[in-house]
Amino acid sequence: MRVTLLLAFVAGTGLSFAAPAPAPAPRALDAPNSTLADCPGYTASNVVKTDSSLTADLSLNGSACNLFSDDLKDLKLLVEYQTDERLHVKIYDAELNVFQVQEQILPRPANENSSSSSAALQFDLVQSPFSFTVRRKENGEVLFDTSAAQLIFETQYVRLRTKLPKNPNLYGLGEHTDPFRLPIKNYTRTLYNSESPYIPVNSNLYGSHPVYFEHRGSNGTHGVFLLSSSAMNILIDQTATGDQFLEYNTIGGIIDLYFMAGKQPSDVSRQYAEIVGFSAMFPYWTFGFHQCKYGYKDVNTVAEVVGNYSTAGIPLEVMWTDIDYMNMRQDFTVDPDHFPLSKMRELVTTLHQRDQRYVLILDPGVHFVQGYGTYDRGHEKDVFLKNADGSEYLGVQWAGVTVWPDWFAPNTEEWWSNELQMAFNPETGINLDGIWVDMNEASNFCENINCNPQKKVVDDGIPPNNTFPIRNNTGRPIPGFPPDFQPTPPRAAAIKARNAKSIEPRQSTTGTMKGLPDRDWFEPKYQIHNHRGNLSDFTIYTNTTNYDGTRQYDTHNFYGHMMAMTTHTSMLNRRPSLRPMVLTRSTFAGSGRKVAHWFGDNASIWEHYRTTIRQMLSWVSMHQMALVGSDVCGFNGNTTEQLCSRWALLGAFQPFYRNHAEESTIQQEFYQWPSTIIAAKKAIDTRYKLLDYVYTALYYQTTTGAPMINPLWFLYPSDVNTFGIQEQWFYGDALLISPVTAESSDSVTVYLPKDTFYDYWTHERIDGTGANITISGLAWTDIPIHIRGGSIIPLRANSANTTKALRKEDFVILVAPDADGKATGRLYLDDGESIEQPNVSEINFTWEGGKFAASGSMAYRGASGESVTVAQVLVLGQSAAGKEGNFDSNTKSIEVDGPWKLSGDWGFQL
């Protein structure tokens, strides 16, 4: 959401940086008494095999090396052929004391006890010294081999290495801003959730998703997921002799591996979804255009932004407000002077009357002060994290001295839901439509464990005084808003500015799988490459105990995930029949099954414009988080007209589309510049016409796991030229998006696989040859799009100002035949928001031999109760007129006019 580097905050969040923070240098490890070569590994015994499983005891195979902590002498091995496509390998301590991720955090997939004889993968072990391999059974290809280095399993260090083929194609292991296809030499991926201003490269960011996809061309794709919330370094490198490897190095937890056989790339996506959960089905309106800025200083400014979009003729679906609306930065409050509740309610009512939506932000930090109802009620219900002596753990966040919810405590969900219900009650509060949870890594303004929270808030002026003038209105008319937002006579408007009110300064033992006691909670000898410093720097201290007896040392990486999930439940409690919209900054494996994510505090630079593409590719196709996107035009620093115009177009073809900027930056709403107005209108018009197409793609990701955004190699897995492409993508599976990515350029080099394509804008057929082509003369308002041959795309005939109005428009069905003259497509229709959908349509379109057909279930009816209408079918790539329709010799297309009702099967023959 915003920069919280300490210098920036001291300056009242008015400081802006011109460039991203540099990548951190690797941190030196304490020199252990032993070396890796001294570690003896383990010996397997008591091996028991069944048709669907294998178990064994693992015993230390010699004297302990105690490299970074104490070796565990006795381990257990469990191997399960859970399905024909999924193999589970788990190595854990015999005493069951080492921390394991709780089922409530990530419910485990069902073990279907598949027969090892029918499974696609084969597990083999060597008993002494213990190692194992996982092979693809159809060709014997080794996918995972731990024989090159001994297993190390200590109290605060676990190492497992696997061999890899030379020059592997590896992807995933988010969250990061590194290349989409991961580097293979001297590369470290650190997973430790952290607030990360300027999203630095080669660094740990806001989320932890320890899953990688490895693609081996025509031999197939497989995936490996390590179910662990421990801080870790994942090394990808080569030995001195040139042998490639990937190595897990964690500071705790167990080895809990899930192997996904693939073999097609999207098969791995589906199999991963079966482990961590399928994506949520988000409301239709979430695919509209969203606007936000940290620094909209009063409710009048928010209303004026909405009015300005309307005046400029740019559709705006959702308005957002950052922490500016809060009273002294306190959750569940409003600033009585700048965001009075009465006018906030008027704002939301006006938005809803215009069929627009409203979203507000919440942070996890709760102001530690008596008399603040949210704190008082939470304290009474015992919902906050505790120190070892039972006192509430204190830190610093936006409101000042802060306590943090313990999401494991039995009353926390009830308390959080109640606070949300009171603040956002439709009758008495702000009737918002979605929640945005931020700062939930959790971010702590305390730099380290020596911080004195009470002193820090005084020294740093936290929260800052709000010196923005108190205004009845902006002094300018706002079209479409009620009288309270309009200019008033001068005498009534002459209100003196004043400062806002100042604030008054004001372990349990471990259980089963709750984590080992007596560890170094702050600086374990094996140190991860955390770009913020030690484990507890700028976050909740890692010695803090959760209600269930676990420690933040083990659970840190899913603190934000738990906040987001709890907020999702609270929104569901508030509106039980409607799909919640919750956007979160911090995530963990499985977050996508309920919530959305944006890529954090990027910068208004061309590199971050490009970065958003490769981030999207990983998140949607590999991490099963479908609704993702970046802050369009950039968050930190001043954007430019050219960059913002290009980004308006790029963002329109990502799932989540929001313009958002930091407080000290210039205004960057799309109506600020001539070219951004043109680009935004074009981008949103195109996005909205395609909204049902991408909504359909979302539906199938939620039900099958097939990603709604595809890297090129997902659709062309045997084309080696696609393996490293990270600045083009398929929007759905039919539209190839190839934005201009270079500054001050009017051209882009596009790779077209050997296939049939059509220019989206001109409908010209282009035969791809598996080579690059350069497209030139692209204005700041242009973006190349190509339709993949063999596709049928449902389009709305016209765009609209809101998604509600859009749903009233007829359809045009666009047929783009492949080289064999065939094409297929699909369309999913529902009411766009309800959880229970009794009447939906799932329609399949086909084109072959000049015959068009629509079939499937067609139970959905529009808001009027009538069937949805198809006004026209447009068939591309034709050489002559058919028996029906009008032939356009310029575009080589045939238009066949309807109407046809989507109430039953229909079709025609040319």
PDB file of C-alpha atoms in Angstrom, residues 385-557:
ATOM      1  CA  LEU A 385      -0.637 -11.801  20.754  1.00  0.00           C
ATOM      2  CA  LYS A 386       1.164 -12.232  24.061  1.00  0.00           C
ATOM      3  CA  ASN A 387       4.648 -11.980  25.460  1.00  0.00           C
ATOM      4  CA  ALA A 388       6.092 -14.862  27.463  1.00  0.00           C
ATOM      5  CA  ASP A 389       4.865 -13.238  30.704  1.00  0.00           C
ATOM      6  CA  GLY A 390       1.281 -13.092  29.436  1.00  0.00           C
ATOM      7  CA  SER A 391       1.264  -9.362  28.704  1.00  0.00           C
ATOM      8  CA  GLU A 392       0.145  -8.147  25.310  1.00  0.00           C
ATOM      9  CA  TYR A 393       2.941  -7.904  22.770  1.00  0.00           C
ATOM     10  CA  LEU A 394       3.503  -4.293  21.688  1.00  0.00           C
ATOM     11  CA  GLY A 395       4.964  -2.826  18.512  1.00  0.00           C
ATOM     12  CA  VAL A 396       4.357   0.161  16.280  1.00  0.00           C
ATOM     13  CA  GLN A 397       2.182   0.567  13.220  1.00  0.00           C
ATOM     14  CA  TRP A 398       0.242   3.455  11.677  1.00  0.00           C
ATOM     15  CA  ALA A 399      -1.876   4.290  14.714  1.00  0.00           C
ATOM     16  CA  GLY A 400       1.062   4.340  17.148  1.00  0.00           C
ATOM     17  CA  VAL A 401       1.763   1.757  19.843  1.00  0.00           C
ATOM     18  CA  THR A 402       0.087  -1.342  18.523  1.00  0.00           C
ATOM     19  CA  VAL A 403      -1.109  -4.801  19.480  1.00  0.00           C
ATOM     20  CA  TRP A 404      -1.734  -7.488  16.893  1.00  0.00           C
ATOM     21  CA  PRO A 405      -4.552 -10.014  16.662  1.00  0.00           C
ATOM     22  CA  ASP A 406      -3.702 -13.620  17.412  1.00  0.00           C
ATOM     23  CA  TRP A 407      -5.629 -15.349  14.640  1.00  0.00           C
ATOM     24  CA  PHE A 408      -5.345 -18.668  16.509  1.00  0.00           C
ATOM     25  CA  ALA A 409      -7.156 -17.366  19.592  1.00  0.00           C
ATOM     26  CA  PRO A 410     -10.684 -18.775  19.882  1.00  0.00           C
ATOM     27  CA  ASN A 411     -12.442 -15.405  20.087  1.00  0.00           C
ATOM     28  CA  THR A 412     -10.526 -13.541  17.387  1.00  0.00           C
ATOM     29  CA  GLU A 413     -12.758 -14.359  14.450  1.00  0.00           C
ATOM     30  CA  GLU A 414     -15.886 -13.391  16.399  1.00  0.00           C
ATOM     31  CA  TRP A 415     -14.280 -10.137  17.594  1.00  0.00           C
ATOM     32  CA  TRP A 416     -12.982  -9.202  14.125  1.00  0.00           C
ATOM     33  CA  SER A 417     -16.321  -9.987  12.499  1.00  0.00           C
ATOM     34  CA  ASN A 418     -18.159  -7.933  15.097  1.00  0.00           C
ATOM     35  CA  GLU A 419     -15.879  -4.932  14.548  1.00  0.00           C
ATOM     36  CA  LEU A 420     -16.408  -5.209  10.819  1.00  0.00           C
ATOM     37  CA  GLN A 421     -20.169  -5.581  11.243  1.00  0.00           C
ATOM     38  CA  MET A 422     -20.411  -2.447  13.393  1.00  0.00           C
ATOM     39  CA  ALA A 423     -18.192  -0.232  11.243  1.00  0.00           C
ATOM     40  CA  PHE A 424     -19.633  -1.378   7.923  1.00  0.00           C
ATOM     41  CA  ASN A 425     -23.256  -1.917   8.865  1.00  0.00           C
ATOM     42  CA  PRO A 426     -25.431  -0.980   5.875  1.00  0.00           C
ATOM     43  CA  GLU A 427     -27.913   0.841   8.115  1.00  0.00           C
ATOM     44  CA  THR A 428     -25.578   2.736  10.439  1.00  0.00           C
ATOM     45  CA  GLY A 429     -22.070   2.503   9.015  1.00  0.00           C
ATOM     46  CA  ILE A 430     -20.232   2.448   5.691  1.00  0.00           C
ATOM     47  CA  ASN A 431     -21.925  -0.015   3.373  1.00  0.00           C
ATOM     48  CA  LEU A 432     -18.773  -1.051   1.550  1.00  0.00           C
ATOM     49  CA  ASP A 433     -18.439  -3.774  -1.055  1.00  0.00           C
ATOM     50  CA  GLY A 434     -14.964  -5.139  -0.385  1.00  0.00           C
ATOM     51  CA  ILE A 435     -12.088  -5.099   2.102  1.00  0.00           C
ATOM     52  CA  TRP A 436      -8.407  -4.492   1.462  1.00  0.00           C
ATOM     53  CA  VAL A 437      -6.036  -5.895   4.117  1.00  0.00           C
ATOM     54  CA  ASP A 438      -2.550  -4.471   4.168  1.00  0.00           C
ATOM     55  CA  MET A 439       0.611  -4.372   6.315  1.00  0.00           C
ATOM     56  CA  ASN A 440      -0.105  -7.973   7.240  1.00  0.00           C
ATOM     57  CA  GLU A 441       3.306  -9.661   6.869  1.00  0.00           C
ATOM     58  CA  ALA A 442       3.042  -8.284   9.607  1.00  0.00           C
ATOM     59  CA  SER A 443       4.808  -4.965   9.146  1.00  0.00           C
ATOM     60  CA  ASN A 444       6.141  -3.410  12.347  1.00  0.00           C
ATOM     61  CA  PHE A 445       7.788   0.022  12.408  1.00  0.00           C
ATOM     62  CA  CYS A 446      10.077  -1.230  15.191  1.00  0.00           C
ATOM     63  CA  GLU A 447      13.431  -1.793  13.509  1.00  0.00           C
ATOM     64  CA  ASN A 448      14.608  -4.565  15.820  1.00  0.00           C
ATOM     65  CA  ILE A 449      14.125  -6.258  19.175  1.00  0.00           C
ATOM     66  CA  ASN A 450      15.667  -3.306  21.041  1.00  0.00           C
ATOM     67  CA  CYS A 451      12.814  -1.020  20.026  1.00  0.00           C
ATOM     68  CA  ASN A 452      10.862   0.832  22.719  1.00  0.00           C
ATOM     69  CA  PRO A 453       7.425   1.292  21.118  1.00  0.00           C
ATOM     70  CA  GLN A 454       6.323   4.140  23.391  1.00  0.00           C
ATOM     71  CA  LYS A 455       9.521   6.077  22.732  1.00  0.00           C
ATOM     72  CA  LYS A 456       9.443   5.412  19.010  1.00  0.00           C
ATOM     73  CA  VAL A 457       5.990   6.861  18.441  1.00  0.00           C
ATOM     74  CA  VAL A 458       7.045  10.043  20.232  1.00  0.00           C
ATOM     75  CA  ASP A 459      10.395  10.332  18.451  1.00  0.00           C
ATOM     76  CA  ASP A 460       8.952   9.621  15.002  1.00  0.00           C
ATOM     77  CA  GLY A 461       5.664  11.490  15.379  1.00  0.00           C
ATOM     78  CA  ILE A 462       3.400   8.497  14.846  1.00  0.00           C
ATOM     79  CA  PRO A 463       0.700   9.044  13.757  1.00  0.00           C
ATOM     80  CA  PRO A 464       1.359  12.361  12.017  1.00  0.00           C
ATOM     81  CA  ASN A 465      -0.976  15.262  12.660  1.00  0.00           C
ATOM     82  CA  ASN A 466      -3.491  15.824   9.895  1.00  0.00           C
ATOM     83  CA  THR A 467      -3.053  19.472   8.905  1.00  0.00           C
ATOM     84  CA  PHE A 468      -5.199  19.265   5.789  1.00  0.00           C
ATOM     85  CA  PRO A 469      -7.899  21.956   5.960  1.00  0.00           C
ATOM     86  CA  ILE A 470     -11.358  20.896   7.043  1.00  0.00           C
ATOM     87  CA  ARG A 471     -13.605  21.476   4.034  1.00  0.00           C
ATOM     88  CA  ASN A 472     -17.333  21.246   3.540  1.00  0.00           C
ATOM     89  CA  ASN A 473     -16.604  20.693  -0.160  1.00  0.00           C
ATOM     90  CA  THR A 474     -13.934  21.075  -2.800  1.00  0.00           C
ATOM     91  CA  GLY A 475     -15.195  24.467  -3.972  1.00  0.00           C
ATOM     92  CA  ARG A 476     -15.976  22.884  -7.353  1.00  0.00           C
ATOM     93  CA  PRO A 477     -19.194  21.239  -8.526  1.00  0.00           C
ATOM     94  CA  ILE A 478     -19.141  17.426  -8.599  1.00  0.00           C
ATOM     95  CA  PRO A 479     -21.628  16.139 -11.197  1.00  0.00           C
ATOM     96  CA  GLY A 480     -23.981  13.475  -9.920  1.00  0.00           C
ATOM     97  CA  PHE A 481     -23.330  13.948  -6.210  1.00  0.00           C
ATOM     98  CA  PRO A 482     -25.796  15.211  -3.571  1.00  0.00           C
ATOM     99  CA  PRO A 483     -25.857  18.806  -2.230  1.00  0.00           C
ATOM    100  CA  ASP A 484     -23.545  18.053   0.702  1.00  0.00           C
ATOM    101  CA  PHE A 485     -20.683  17.621  -1.809  1.00  0.00           C
ATOM    102  CA  GLN A 486     -21.425  20.773  -3.813  1.00  0.00           C
ATOM    103  CA  PRO A 487     -20.005  24.283  -3.292  1.00  0.00           C
ATOM    104  CA  THR A 488     -21.729  26.346  -0.604  1.00  0.00           C
ATOM    105  CA  PRO A 489     -21.899  30.131  -0.103  1.00  0.00           C
ATOM    106  CA  PRO A 490     -18.529  31.634   0.898  1.00  0.00           C
ATOM    107  CA  ARG A 491     -19.519  32.431   4.496  1.00  0.00           C
ATOM    108  CA  ALA A 492     -20.560  28.836   5.167  1.00  0.00           C
ATOM    109  CA  ALA A 493     -17.382  27.523   3.560  1.00  0.00           C
ATOM    110  CA  ALA A 494     -15.009  29.759   5.542  1.00  0.00           C
ATOM    111  CA  ILE A 495     -13.815  27.211   8.091  1.00  0.00           C
ATOM    112  CA  LYS A 496     -10.366  27.555   9.570  1.00  0.00           C
ATOM    113  CA  ALA A 497      -7.919  24.670   9.217  1.00  0.00           C
ATOM    114  CA  ARG A 498      -6.785  23.017  12.414  1.00  0.00           C
ATOM    115  CA  ASN A 499      -4.716  20.064  13.445  1.00  0.00           C
ATOM    116  CA  ALA A 500      -6.306  16.746  14.227  1.00  0.00           C
ATOM    117  CA  LYS A 501      -6.377  15.661  17.848  1.00  0.00           C
ATOM    118  CA  SER A 502      -3.101  14.475  19.305  1.00  0.00           C
ATOM    119  CA  ILE A 503      -2.878  11.045  20.839  1.00  0.00           C
ATOM    120  CA  GLU A 504      -2.174  10.139  24.439  1.00  0.00           C
ATOM    121  CA  PRO A 505       0.922   8.023  24.854  1.00  0.00           C
ATOM    122  CA  ARG A 506      -0.313   5.321  26.309  1.00  0.00           C
ATOM    123  CA  GLN A 507       5.488 -19.435  26.862  1.00  0.00           C
ATOM    124  CA  SER A 508       3.585 -22.000  26.930  1.00  0.00           C
ATOM    125  CA  THR A 509       5.177 -25.439  26.408  1.00  0.00           C
ATOM    126  CA  THR A 510       5.163 -27.000  22.956  1.00  0.00           C
ATOM    127  CA  GLY A 511       2.600 -29.618  22.089  1.00  0.00           C
ATOM    128  CA  THR A 512       2.348 -32.178  19.344  1.00  0.00           C
ATOM    129  CA  MET A 513       3.823 -30.748  16.144  1.00  0.00           C
ATOM    130  CA  LYS A 514       3.873 -27.269  17.709  1.00  0.00           C
ATOM    131  CA  GLY A 515       7.612 -26.696  17.393  1.00  0.00           C
ATOM    132  CA  LEU A 516      10.686 -27.562  19.405  1.00  0.00           C
ATOM    133  CA  PRO A 517      11.424 -25.567  22.586  1.00  0.00           C
ATOM    134  CA  ASP A 518      14.591 -23.686  23.496  1.00  0.00           C
ATOM    135  CA  ARG A 519      15.538 -22.471  20.046  1.00  0.00           C
ATOM    136  CA  ASP A 520      17.286 -19.229  19.166  1.00  0.00           C
ATOM    137  CA  TRP A 521      14.203 -17.265  18.154  1.00  0.00           C
ATOM    138  CA  PHE A 522      15.976 -14.190  16.840  1.00  0.00           C
ATOM    139  CA  GLU A 523      19.276 -15.098  15.184  1.00  0.00           C
ATOM    140  CA  PRO A 524      19.580 -18.794  14.375  1.00  0.00           C
ATOM    141  CA  LYS A 525      23.046 -19.747  13.181  1.00  0.00           C
ATOM    142  CA  TYR A 526      21.782 -20.499   9.700  1.00  0.00           C
ATOM    143  CA  GLN A 527      20.624 -17.147   8.428  1.00  0.00           C
ATOM    144  CA  ILE A 528      18.283 -16.580   5.524  1.00  0.00           C
ATOM    145  CA  HIS A 529      18.924 -13.692   3.123  1.00  0.00           C
ATOM    146  CA  ASN A 530      16.171 -11.499   4.557  1.00  0.00           C
ATOM    147  CA  HIS A 531      16.500  -8.096   2.918  1.00  0.00           C
ATOM    148  CA  ARG A 532      15.068  -6.408   6.033  1.00  0.00           C
ATOM    149  CA  GLY A 533      17.726  -7.834   8.375  1.00  0.00           C
ATOM    150  CA  ASN A 534      17.215 -10.322  11.204  1.00  0.00           C
ATOM    151  CA  LEU A 535      14.077 -12.399  11.543  1.00  0.00           C
ATOM    152  CA  SER A 536      12.339  -9.988  13.929  1.00  0.00           C
ATOM    153  CA  ASP A 537      13.384  -6.744  12.249  1.00  0.00           C
ATOM    154  CA  PHE A 538      10.368  -4.718  11.102  1.00  0.00           C
ATOM    155  CA  THR A 539       7.907  -7.452  12.003  1.00  0.00           C
ATOM    156  CA  ILE A 540       6.282  -9.201  14.969  1.00  0.00           C
ATOM    157  CA  TYR A 541       9.066 -10.633  17.091  1.00  0.00           C
ATOM    158  CA  THR A 542       9.588 -14.281  16.304  1.00  0.00           C
ATOM    159  CA  ASN A 543       9.648 -15.401  19.945  1.00  0.00           C
ATOM    160  CA  THR A 544       6.002 -14.322  20.302  1.00  0.00           C
ATOM    161  CA  THR A 545       3.706 -17.163  21.290  1.00  0.00           C
ATOM    162  CA  ASN A 546       0.409 -17.848  19.528  1.00  0.00           C
ATOM    163  CA  TYR A 547      -2.626 -19.023  21.466  1.00  0.00           C
ATOM    164  CA  ASP A 548      -2.114 -22.652  20.395  1.00  0.00           C
ATOM    165  CA  GLY A 549       1.435 -22.736  21.757  1.00  0.00           C
ATOM    166  CA  THR A 550       3.233 -22.255  18.457  1.00  0.00           C
ATOM    167  CA  ARG A 551       5.647 -19.394  17.892  1.00  0.00           C
ATOM    168  CA  GLN A 552       5.793 -16.671  15.262  1.00  0.00           C
ATOM    169  CA  TYR A 553       9.195 -18.170  14.376  1.00  0.00           C
ATOM    170  CA  ASP A 554       7.253 -20.997  12.692  1.00  0.00           C
ATOM    171  CA  THR A 555       3.991 -19.256  11.751  1.00  0.00           C
ATOM    172  CA  HIS A 556       5.238 -15.860  10.549  1.00  0.00           C
ATOM    173  CA  ASN A 557       4.835 -16.677   6.871  1.00  0.00           C
TER     174      ASN A 557
END
